Coordinates of C-alpha atoms in Angstrom, one line a residue:
M1 CA -44.3 11.3 -62.9
E2 CA -46.5 9.9 -60.1
H3 CA -47.3 6.9 -62.3
N4 CA -43.7 6.2 -63.1
T5 CA -42.6 6.3 -59.5
E6 CA -45.4 3.9 -58.4
N7 CA -44.2 1.5 -61.2
M8 CA -40.7 1.7 -60.0
Q9 CA -41.7 1.0 -56.4
K10 CA -43.7 -2.1 -57.5
K11 CA -40.7 -3.7 -59.3
D12 CA -40.1 -7.2 -58.2
E13 CA -37.1 -6.8 -56.0
D14 CA -37.0 -10.4 -55.2
S15 CA -36.0 -11.2 -58.7
K16 CA -32.9 -8.9 -58.3
E17 CA -29.9 -10.7 -57.0
L18 CA -28.5 -8.9 -53.9
F19 CA -24.7 -8.9 -54.1
V20 CA -23.3 -8.2 -50.7
F21 CA -20.5 -5.7 -50.7
D22 CA -18.6 -4.3 -47.7
D23 CA -19.8 -0.9 -48.8
L24 CA -23.5 -0.2 -48.9
A25 CA -23.0 3.1 -50.7
K26 CA -21.3 1.3 -53.6
F27 CA -24.2 -1.1 -53.8
L28 CA -26.8 1.7 -53.8
E29 CA -25.0 3.4 -56.7
E30 CA -25.9 0.4 -58.9
D31 CA -29.6 0.5 -57.9
E32 CA -31.6 1.8 -60.9
T33 CA -34.7 2.7 -58.8
L34 CA -32.7 4.9 -56.4
S35 CA -30.9 6.5 -59.3
E36 CA -34.2 7.5 -60.8
Y37 CA -35.5 8.9 -57.5
T38 CA -32.2 10.9 -57.2
K39 CA -32.6 12.3 -60.7
Q40 CA -36.1 13.4 -60.0
L41 CA -35.1 15.1 -56.7
K42 CA -32.2 16.9 -58.4
A43 CA -34.6 18.2 -61.1
L44 CA -37.1 19.4 -58.5
R45 CA -34.3 21.1 -56.4
K46 CA -32.2 22.5 -59.2
D47 CA -34.1 25.9 -59.7
G48 CA -35.4 25.9 -56.1
V49 CA -33.6 25.0 -52.9
D50 CA -30.3 24.5 -54.7
T51 CA -30.4 27.9 -56.2
I52 CA -31.3 29.5 -52.9
F53 CA -28.3 27.9 -51.3
S54 CA -25.9 28.8 -54.0
C55 CA -27.1 32.4 -54.1
R56 CA -26.7 32.7 -50.4
Q57 CA -23.2 31.5 -50.7
E58 CA -22.6 34.0 -53.4
I59 CA -23.8 36.8 -51.2
I60 CA -21.4 35.7 -48.4
E61 CA -18.5 35.6 -50.8
A62 CA -19.4 38.9 -52.3
K63 CA -19.4 40.6 -48.8
K64 CA -16.0 39.1 -48.1
D65 CA -14.5 39.9 -51.5
R66 CA -12.2 43.0 -51.1
M67 CA -11.4 43.1 -54.8
L68 CA -14.9 44.2 -55.7
S69 CA -15.9 47.9 -55.6
E70 CA -18.9 48.8 -53.3
E71 CA -21.0 49.3 -56.4
A72 CA -20.2 45.9 -57.9
K73 CA -20.6 44.3 -54.5
R74 CA -24.0 45.8 -54.1
Q75 CA -25.1 44.9 -57.6
R76 CA -24.0 41.2 -57.1
I77 CA -25.8 41.0 -53.8
N78 CA -29.0 42.5 -55.2
D79 CA -28.9 40.2 -58.2
N80 CA -28.6 37.2 -55.9
K81 CA -31.4 38.4 -53.7
E82 CA -33.6 38.6 -56.8
Q83 CA -32.7 35.1 -57.8
I84 CA -33.5 33.9 -54.3
K85 CA -37.0 35.4 -54.5
K86 CA -37.7 33.5 -57.7
A87 CA -36.2 30.4 -56.4
K88 CA -38.3 30.5 -53.3
I89 CA -41.5 30.5 -55.5
I90 CA -40.3 27.5 -57.4
A91 CA -39.2 25.7 -54.2
A92 CA -42.7 26.3 -52.7
E93 CA -44.3 24.9 -55.9
N94 CA -42.1 21.8 -55.8
K95 CA -42.2 21.2 -52.1
N96 CA -45.0 18.7 -51.9
E97 CA -43.7 16.6 -54.8
E98 CA -40.2 16.8 -53.4
T99 CA -41.3 15.6 -50.0
R100 CA -43.3 12.7 -51.6
I101 CA -40.3 11.6 -53.7
T102 CA -38.0 12.0 -50.8
K103 CA -40.1 9.7 -48.6
L104 CA -40.3 7.1 -51.4
A105 CA -36.6 7.2 -51.9
V106 CA -35.7 6.9 -48.2
A107 CA -38.2 4.1 -47.8
H108 CA -36.6 2.3 -50.8
V109 CA -33.1 2.8 -49.2
N110 CA -34.3 1.5 -45.9
S111 CA -35.8 -1.5 -47.5
I112 CA -32.6 -2.4 -49.5
A113 CA -30.4 -1.6 -46.5
S114 CA -32.4 -3.9 -44.2
D115 CA -31.7 -6.9 -46.4
F116 CA -28.2 -5.8 -47.0
E117 CA -27.5 -5.4 -43.3
K118 CA -29.0 -8.8 -42.5
K119 CA -26.8 -10.5 -45.1
V120 CA -23.7 -8.6 -44.0
R121 CA -24.4 -9.4 -40.3
E122 CA -24.8 -13.1 -41.1
R123 CA -21.6 -13.2 -43.2
E124 CA -19.5 -11.2 -40.7
N125 CA -20.8 -13.3 -37.7
E126 CA -19.8 -16.4 -39.6
R127 CA -16.4 -14.9 -40.4
A128 CA -15.9 -13.9 -36.7
V129 CA -16.6 -17.6 -35.7
Q130 CA -14.0 -18.7 -38.3
H131 CA -11.5 -16.3 -37.1
K132 CA -12.0 -17.6 -33.5
A133 CA -11.6 -21.1 -34.6
A134 CA -8.4 -20.2 -36.6
Y135 CA -7.1 -18.3 -33.5
L136 CA -7.7 -21.3 -31.2
E137 CA -6.0 -23.6 -33.8
S138 CA -3.0 -21.2 -34.1
I139 CA -2.6 -21.2 -30.2
K140 CA -2.7 -24.9 -30.2
Q141 CA 0.0 -25.1 -32.9
I142 CA 2.2 -22.6 -31.2
E143 CA 1.9 -24.4 -27.9
E144 CA 2.8 -27.8 -29.5
E145 CA 5.7 -26.2 -31.5
F146 CA 7.4 -24.6 -28.5
R147 CA 6.5 -27.4 -26.1
Q148 CA 8.7 -29.7 -28.1
K149 CA 11.5 -27.1 -28.3
E150 CA 11.4 -26.6 -24.5
Q151 CA 11.4 -30.2 -23.9
D152 CA 14.5 -30.8 -26.0
V153 CA 16.4 -28.0 -24.2
R154 CA 15.3 -29.3 -20.8
E155 CA 16.4 -32.8 -21.6
A156 CA 19.8 -31.6 -22.7
F157 CA 20.0 -29.4 -19.7
S158 CA 19.4 -32.3 -17.4
G159 CA 22.4 -34.2 -18.8
Q160 CA 26.1 -33.9 -17.9
L161 CA 27.0 -30.4 -19.2
S162 CA 29.8 -27.9 -18.4
K163 CA 29.0 -24.7 -16.6
E164 CA 29.3 -22.7 -19.9
S165 CA 27.0 -25.1 -21.7
K166 CA 24.4 -24.9 -18.9
H167 CA 24.5 -21.1 -19.2
E168 CA 24.0 -21.4 -23.0
K169 CA 21.0 -23.7 -22.5
R170 CA 19.5 -21.3 -20.0
E171 CA 19.7 -18.5 -22.5
E172 CA 18.4 -20.7 -25.2
L173 CA 15.4 -21.6 -23.0
A174 CA 14.7 -18.0 -22.2
T175 CA 14.8 -17.2 -25.9
I176 CA 12.3 -19.9 -26.6
V177 CA 9.9 -18.7 -23.9
A178 CA 10.2 -15.2 -25.2
E179 CA 9.6 -16.3 -28.8
K180 CA 6.6 -18.2 -27.6
K181 CA 5.1 -15.2 -25.8
S182 CA 5.7 -13.1 -28.9
A183 CA 4.0 -15.7 -31.2
L184 CA 1.0 -15.8 -28.9
F185 CA 0.9 -12.0 -28.7
D186 CA 1.0 -11.8 -32.5
A187 CA -1.7 -14.4 -32.9
K188 CA -4.0 -12.6 -30.5
N189 CA -3.4 -9.2 -32.1
K190 CA -4.2 -10.8 -35.5
Y191 CA -7.4 -12.3 -34.2
V192 CA -8.5 -9.0 -32.4
S193 CA -7.9 -7.1 -35.6
A194 CA -9.9 -9.6 -37.7
V195 CA -12.8 -9.5 -35.2
W196 CA -12.8 -5.7 -35.1
E197 CA -12.8 -5.6 -38.9
C198 CA -16.0 -7.8 -38.9
K199 CA -17.5 -5.6 -36.3
N200 CA -16.6 -2.4 -38.3
I201 CA -18.1 -3.7 -41.5
K202 CA -21.5 -4.4 -39.7
H203 CA -21.4 -1.0 -38.1
Q204 CA -20.5 0.9 -41.4
V205 CA -23.5 -0.5 -43.1
Y206 CA -25.9 1.5 -40.9
V207 CA -23.7 4.6 -41.1
D208 CA -23.8 4.4 -45.0
R209 CA -27.6 4.1 -44.8
V210 CA -28.0 7.1 -42.6
Q211 CA -25.6 9.1 -44.8
Q212 CA -27.5 8.2 -47.9
N213 CA -30.8 9.2 -46.3
I214 CA -29.4 12.5 -45.3
N215 CA -28.2 13.1 -48.9
L216 CA -31.8 12.3 -50.1
R217 CA -33.3 14.7 -47.6
N218 CA -30.9 17.5 -48.8
S219 CA -28.6 17.4 -45.7
K220 CA -31.5 17.2 -43.2
T221 CA -31.2 14.7 -40.4
N222 CA -33.8 12.5 -38.7
I223 CA -34.0 12.3 -34.9
F224 CA -34.8 8.6 -34.9
E225 CA -31.8 7.8 -37.1
N226 CA -29.6 10.0 -34.9
I227 CA -30.6 8.2 -31.7
T228 CA -30.2 4.8 -33.3
L229 CA -26.8 5.9 -34.8
S230 CA -25.7 7.2 -31.4
F231 CA -26.7 3.9 -29.7
K232 CA -24.9 1.8 -32.4
D233 CA -21.8 4.0 -32.1
Y234 CA -21.8 3.5 -28.3
A235 CA -22.3 -0.3 -28.8
F236 CA -19.5 -0.4 -31.5
N237 CA -17.0 1.4 -29.2
F238 CA -18.1 -0.2 -25.9
T239 CA -15.6 -2.4 -24.0
A240 CA -16.4 -3.6 -20.5
S241 CA -13.0 -2.7 -19.1
Q242 CA -13.2 0.9 -20.4
F243 CA -16.8 1.2 -19.2
F244 CA -16.0 0.1 -15.6
L245 CA -12.8 2.2 -15.6
S246 CA -14.8 5.3 -16.5
N247 CA -17.9 4.6 -14.5
G248 CA -16.8 2.3 -11.7
L249 CA -16.7 5.0 -9.1
Y250 CA -20.2 6.2 -10.0
I251 CA -21.5 2.7 -9.9
A252 CA -20.0 2.2 -6.4
I253 CA -21.6 5.6 -5.2
I254 CA -25.0 4.6 -6.7
I255 CA -24.8 1.3 -4.8
F256 CA -24.0 3.2 -1.7
F257 CA -26.9 5.5 -2.1
I258 CA -29.2 2.6 -2.7
V259 CA -28.0 0.9 0.4
C260 CA -28.6 4.1 2.4
I261 CA -32.1 4.4 0.9
I262 CA -32.9 0.8 2.0
V263 CA -31.3 1.0 5.4
A264 CA -32.7 4.4 6.4
P265 CA -36.4 3.3 7.0
L266 CA -35.2 0.0 8.6
S267 CA -33.1 1.9 11.1
G268 CA -36.0 4.2 12.0
N269 CA -34.6 7.3 10.4
G270 CA -37.3 7.7 7.8
N271 CA -37.4 8.0 4.0
L272 CA -34.2 9.4 2.6
L273 CA -35.8 10.1 -0.7
S274 CA -38.5 12.4 0.5
L275 CA -38.9 15.7 -1.3
P276 CA -37.8 17.8 1.7
N277 CA -34.6 15.8 2.0
I278 CA -33.8 16.2 -1.7
L279 CA -34.4 19.9 -1.5
T280 CA -32.2 20.1 1.6
I281 CA -29.4 18.4 -0.3
L282 CA -29.7 20.8 -3.2
E283 CA -29.7 23.7 -0.8
Q284 CA -26.5 22.6 0.8
S285 CA -25.0 22.0 -2.6
S286 CA -26.0 25.4 -3.9
V287 CA -23.4 27.5 -2.1
R288 CA -20.6 24.9 -2.5
M289 CA -21.4 25.0 -6.2
F290 CA -19.7 28.4 -6.5
Y291 CA -16.4 27.1 -5.0
A292 CA -16.4 23.9 -7.2
I293 CA -17.0 26.0 -10.3
G294 CA -14.2 28.4 -9.4
V295 CA -11.6 25.7 -8.6
A296 CA -12.7 23.5 -11.6
G297 CA -11.1 26.0 -14.0
I298 CA -7.8 25.9 -12.2
I299 CA -7.8 22.1 -12.1
L300 CA -8.5 22.1 -15.9
L301 CA -5.2 24.0 -16.1
A302 CA -3.5 21.1 -14.3
G303 CA -3.5 23.2 -11.1
T304 CA -5.4 23.4 -7.8
D305 CA -6.5 26.0 -5.2
L306 CA -5.9 25.6 -1.5
S307 CA -7.2 29.1 -0.6
V308 CA -10.9 28.5 -1.2
G309 CA -11.7 28.0 2.4
R310 CA -9.9 31.2 3.5
M311 CA -11.6 33.1 0.6
V312 CA -14.9 32.0 2.0
A313 CA -14.1 33.2 5.4
M314 CA -12.9 36.5 4.2
G315 CA -16.0 37.2 2.0
A316 CA -18.4 35.9 4.7
I317 CA -16.8 38.2 7.4
I318 CA -17.1 41.3 5.1
T319 CA -20.8 40.4 4.4
G320 CA -21.5 39.7 8.1
L321 CA -20.0 43.1 9.1
I322 CA -21.9 45.1 6.6
L323 CA -25.3 43.3 6.9
H324 CA -25.3 43.0 10.7
P325 CA -28.6 44.4 12.1
G326 CA -26.9 46.8 14.6
Q327 CA -23.5 47.9 15.8
N328 CA -20.8 45.2 15.3
I329 CA -19.1 43.6 18.2
V330 CA -16.0 43.0 16.1
T331 CA -13.2 45.4 15.4
F332 CA -10.9 44.9 12.5
F333 CA -7.2 45.8 13.2
G334 CA -8.5 48.1 16.0
F335 CA -10.9 50.0 13.7
G336 CA -14.6 49.9 14.6
P337 CA -16.9 48.7 15.8
W338 CA -19.1 49.9 12.9
D339 CA -22.8 50.4 12.4
F340 CA -24.1 50.3 8.8
T341 CA -27.8 50.4 9.6
H342 CA -28.0 54.0 8.5
I343 CA -27.3 53.0 4.9
A344 CA -30.2 51.7 2.7
M345 CA -30.3 47.9 2.6
I346 CA -29.9 47.7 -1.1
W347 CA -26.6 49.6 -1.0
R348 CA -25.4 47.5 1.9
V349 CA -26.1 44.3 -0.1
L350 CA -24.3 45.7 -3.2
M351 CA -21.4 46.9 -1.0
S352 CA -21.0 43.6 0.8
L353 CA -21.2 41.6 -2.4
G354 CA -18.9 43.9 -4.3
I355 CA -16.2 44.1 -1.6
S356 CA -16.4 40.3 -1.2
I357 CA -15.9 39.7 -4.9
I358 CA -13.1 42.3 -5.2
S359 CA -11.2 40.9 -2.2
C360 CA -11.4 37.4 -3.5
V361 CA -10.3 38.5 -7.0
L362 CA -7.3 40.4 -5.7
F363 CA -6.0 37.5 -3.8
S364 CA -6.7 35.2 -6.8
I365 CA -4.8 37.6 -9.0
F366 CA -1.9 37.5 -6.5
A367 CA -1.7 33.7 -6.6
G368 CA -2.4 33.5 -10.3
F369 CA 0.4 35.9 -11.2
F370 CA 3.1 33.8 -9.5
S371 CA 1.7 30.7 -11.2
A372 CA 1.4 32.3 -14.7
R373 CA 4.5 34.4 -14.7
L374 CA 7.0 32.5 -12.6
K375 CA 5.6 29.0 -13.3
I376 CA 5.1 28.3 -9.6
H377 CA 2.7 25.5 -9.2
P378 CA -0.7 26.7 -7.9
F379 CA -0.4 24.3 -5.0
I380 CA 2.3 26.6 -3.6
S381 CA 1.0 30.0 -4.7
T382 CA -2.5 29.3 -3.3
L383 CA -1.1 27.7 -0.1
A384 CA 0.8 31.0 0.4
T385 CA -2.4 32.9 -0.3
Q386 CA -4.3 30.7 2.2
L387 CA -1.8 31.3 5.0
M388 CA -1.8 35.1 4.4
I389 CA -5.6 35.4 4.4
Y390 CA -5.8 33.1 7.5
G391 CA -3.3 35.3 9.4
I392 CA -4.9 38.6 8.4
L393 CA -8.4 37.4 9.4
F394 CA -7.4 36.0 12.8
F395 CA -5.1 38.8 13.7
G396 CA -7.7 41.4 12.5
T397 CA -10.8 39.9 14.2
S398 CA -9.1 37.9 17.0
G399 CA -11.2 35.0 15.8
T400 CA -14.4 36.6 17.0
P401 CA -17.6 35.7 15.0
V402 CA -19.1 38.8 13.4
G403 CA -22.7 37.8 14.4
P404 CA -25.8 37.2 12.3
I405 CA -26.9 39.2 9.3
D406 CA -30.2 41.1 9.1
N407 CA -33.1 38.7 9.2
S408 CA -35.0 40.6 6.4
I409 CA -32.3 40.2 3.8
K410 CA -31.5 36.8 5.0
E411 CA -35.0 35.7 4.4
L412 CA -35.3 37.6 1.1
L413 CA -32.2 36.1 -0.5
G414 CA -31.5 33.0 1.5
G415 CA -34.9 31.9 2.8
R416 CA -37.4 29.5 1.3
W417 CA -40.6 29.8 -0.7
I418 CA -43.6 27.8 0.6
L419 CA -44.9 25.4 -2.0
G420 CA -47.6 23.7 0.0
V421 CA -48.3 20.6 2.0
V422 CA -47.7 17.1 0.6
N423 CA -48.6 14.0 2.7
G424 CA -48.7 16.1 5.8
N425 CA -45.3 17.7 5.2
L426 CA -44.7 21.4 4.5
I427 CA -42.7 21.6 1.3
T428 CA -40.5 24.7 0.9
F429 CA -38.1 25.6 -1.9
P430 CA -34.7 27.0 -1.1
K431 CA -34.0 30.4 -2.7
L432 CA -30.2 29.7 -2.7
I433 CA -30.8 27.2 -5.5
I434 CA -31.6 30.0 -8.0
P435 CA -28.3 31.9 -7.8
A436 CA -26.5 28.5 -8.1
I437 CA -28.4 27.6 -11.2
I438 CA -27.5 31.1 -12.7
A439 CA -23.8 30.5 -11.8
I440 CA -23.8 27.1 -13.5
I441 CA -25.4 28.6 -16.7
I442 CA -22.8 31.4 -16.8
A443 CA -19.9 29.1 -16.2
W444 CA -21.1 26.6 -18.8
F445 CA -21.4 29.3 -21.4
I446 CA -17.8 30.5 -20.6
W447 CA -16.4 26.9 -20.8
N448 CA -18.3 25.9 -23.9
K449 CA -19.1 28.9 -26.0
T450 CA -16.2 31.4 -25.6
I451 CA -12.6 31.7 -26.8
L452 CA -11.5 31.6 -23.2
G453 CA -13.2 28.3 -22.7
K454 CA -11.4 26.7 -25.7
N455 CA -8.1 28.3 -24.7
M456 CA -8.5 26.8 -21.2
Y457 CA -8.7 23.3 -22.6
A458 CA -5.7 24.0 -24.9
V459 CA -3.5 25.4 -22.2
G460 CA -4.5 22.7 -19.7
G461 CA -3.8 19.9 -22.3
N462 CA -0.5 21.2 -23.5
P463 CA 0.6 24.7 -22.6
E464 CA 3.7 24.6 -24.9
A465 CA 1.6 23.7 -27.9
A466 CA -0.9 26.3 -26.9
S467 CA 1.8 28.9 -26.8
V468 CA 3.1 28.0 -30.2
S469 CA -0.3 28.3 -31.7
G470 CA -0.6 31.9 -30.5
I471 CA -2.5 31.5 -27.2
S472 CA -1.3 33.6 -24.3
V473 CA -0.7 31.1 -21.5
F474 CA -0.1 33.9 -19.1
W475 CA -3.4 35.7 -19.7
V476 CA -5.5 32.5 -19.9
T477 CA -4.1 31.5 -16.5
M478 CA -4.8 35.0 -15.1
Y479 CA -8.4 35.0 -16.5
V480 CA -9.1 31.6 -15.0
F481 CA -7.8 32.8 -11.5
I482 CA -9.9 36.0 -11.8
M483 CA -13.0 34.0 -12.8
A484 CA -12.4 31.7 -9.8
G485 CA -12.1 34.8 -7.5
V486 CA -15.5 36.1 -8.8
F487 CA -17.2 32.8 -8.1
Y488 CA -15.5 32.5 -4.6
G489 CA -16.8 36.1 -3.9
F490 CA -20.3 35.2 -4.7
G491 CA -20.2 32.0 -2.7
A492 CA -18.7 33.7 0.3
F493 CA -21.4 36.3 0.2
F494 CA -24.1 33.6 0.3
E495 CA -22.2 31.7 2.9
A496 CA -22.8 34.4 5.4
F497 CA -26.5 33.6 5.1
K498 CA -26.0 30.2 6.6
A499 CA -24.2 30.9 9.9
N500 CA -22.3 33.5 11.9
A501 CA -19.1 34.1 10.0
S502 CA -15.7 34.0 11.6
A503 CA -12.1 33.5 10.6
G504 CA -12.7 29.7 10.9
T505 CA -15.6 29.7 8.5
G506 CA -15.0 27.6 5.3
Q507 CA -12.5 25.3 7.0
G508 CA -11.9 22.3 4.6
Y509 CA -14.1 23.7 1.9
E510 CA -11.2 23.6 -0.6
L511 CA -10.9 19.9 -0.1
D512 CA -14.6 19.3 -0.7
A513 CA -14.5 21.6 -3.8
I514 CA -11.4 19.8 -5.3
A515 CA -12.8 16.4 -4.5
A516 CA -16.2 17.2 -6.2
C517 CA -14.3 18.2 -9.3
V518 CA -12.2 15.1 -9.4
V519 CA -15.2 12.8 -8.8
G520 CA -16.9 14.8 -11.6
G521 CA -14.2 13.7 -14.1
I522 CA -12.1 16.9 -14.2
S523 CA -8.6 15.5 -14.5
F524 CA -5.6 16.7 -12.5
N525 CA -3.5 16.1 -15.6
G526 CA -5.2 19.0 -17.3
G527 CA -7.3 19.7 -20.3
I528 CA -9.8 16.9 -19.5
G529 CA -13.3 17.3 -18.0
K530 CA -16.5 19.2 -18.3
L531 CA -18.3 21.7 -16.0
E532 CA -21.2 19.4 -15.7
G533 CA -18.9 16.9 -14.0
A534 CA -18.1 19.4 -11.3
V535 CA -21.8 20.1 -10.8
I536 CA -22.6 16.4 -10.4
G537 CA -19.6 16.0 -8.2
V538 CA -20.8 18.7 -5.7
I539 CA -24.3 17.0 -5.5
I540 CA -22.7 13.6 -5.1
F541 CA -20.4 14.8 -2.2
T542 CA -23.1 16.8 -0.5
G543 CA -25.6 13.9 -0.8
L544 CA -22.9 11.6 0.6
T545 CA -22.4 13.7 3.6
Y546 CA -26.2 14.1 4.1
C547 CA -26.8 10.4 3.8
L548 CA -24.2 9.6 6.4
T549 CA -25.5 12.2 8.8
F550 CA -29.1 11.1 8.1
L551 CA -28.0 7.5 9.2
G552 CA -26.3 8.8 12.3
I553 CA -22.7 8.0 11.2
D554 CA -20.2 9.8 13.4
T555 CA -18.8 13.0 11.7
N556 CA -15.2 11.8 12.1
L557 CA -16.0 8.6 10.2
Q558 CA -17.4 10.6 7.4
F559 CA -13.9 11.9 6.6
V560 CA -12.9 8.3 6.1
F561 CA -15.6 7.8 3.5
K562 CA -14.6 11.0 1.7
G563 CA -11.0 10.1 1.8
L564 CA -11.7 6.7 0.1
I565 CA -13.8 8.3 -2.6
I566 CA -11.1 10.9 -3.3
I567 CA -8.3 8.4 -3.6
A568 CA -10.4 6.1 -5.7
A569 CA -11.3 9.0 -8.0
V570 CA -7.7 10.2 -8.4
A571 CA -6.5 6.6 -8.9
L572 CA -9.0 5.9 -11.7
D573 CA -8.0 9.2 -13.3
S574 CA -4.4 8.3 -13.2
V575 CA -5.0 4.8 -14.7
K576 CA -7.1 6.4 -17.5
Y577 CA -4.2 8.9 -18.1
L578 CA -1.6 6.2 -18.2
K579 CA -3.6 4.1 -20.6
K580 CA -3.9 7.0 -23.1
R581 CA -0.1 7.6 -23.1

């Protein structure tokens, strides 16, 4: 067998005329050498890997077959398991030969496909040039044809005509102009379609090559081919207008960061890209990550949440009251002041975190119920929730800060680990980054690996269609609001580690969270976006604020920059949505 395959490989391929088809698969079907390789692989796999696969399928079908008795089902499964054991022995014996033949077959396909691709590329490039020339010629003919028609009408119009005749000539001229535009439009469409066909034929050749190689490898892929195919797919679908529409905002932000990096040392503010600065940006992003993750799900449902900032204040006040190192100076609705120092710290932490989460979830359920059941837009229901919490907190605490939390727990959960000294700078790692990473992983899993995540996209994209397909729009909406409340509760708990909490804590956080989601590509139109976008959006917004502060830009002017980014992000999102309609 080895001698035969070597002889086949040494055949003089140059003497074989290469007929260029549009379909590489069709051309490969007529190749005798490849046919022989395929026969050899089928023979080697027949009693081995193919039998293993078919027996495993038989076992799956037997387990699902309700018509079989338990005894017959057990017998069939055992018989297939015995066949699998025998097939594994044969597969092991044939493995080396199968691998060798597979490599020869794939190399042969790649050799043929390379020549094939080259000829197809040359032919299609030539056809594209011919199509362009034909298009330019057709434009020229259309222009000449309608120029004469327009000239005849204008000459007649300049003569002595009655009012009615002039009106008729105006209509005739308008008709000619409209016909000209239509003819030009049709010519352009024909040209674009022809060029796209040439481009598609060139692209399909490599797709056929990869598919053929996958078949030869018995459905196994190759990482190099996958990367190349992904690159070719991107190049095939790439258009400059779509690229800048999708990434224009990110390009502008990157340019802004580059300018800040260059300007910072020149202005005497130091190196913006130093490791301590980067870790500080990530630390500031970590707590805000919880708010963005929470509101991202609601935006995915084509809603929003204006109560985030008040939720933060509520949870932070609860945490500050319970974790205060002594007797609180704040009374709540006349009750207190309290002293929780007699309770073990572990229970105080769990109590503050639990009450913070429960409080945020209850108010989220309140807002979510009115949006899910009565179809009130979340803008209104969360605005009402925001005002309620705001009033309760200010009336209950009189706006007095609750004071700092115990330093021991603050350092344990919200402090920094010392990593060492680099270039004379003490490098410390913020502990708050860890819970933010855990939150991102959990949220990503929910969005991408659960039924709730799939239903979120379905309800956000088209709630009517989702309802018809059996999805409960009410419960999906409620679950998303509950999930948001849980993330708000965690974020509010960690917010108390940063500053003395009061009823004014978290002011404007909802706008930052919403803006981060929109900048990250989560569409207000619903059903579009990824969680990764919200994460990137938080880091971008936090980095933007840090850069402006680092350069000494007035805090009030920072709102101008944020506003411009938000309106640009929403405008681009609206343009993309309108183009898809």
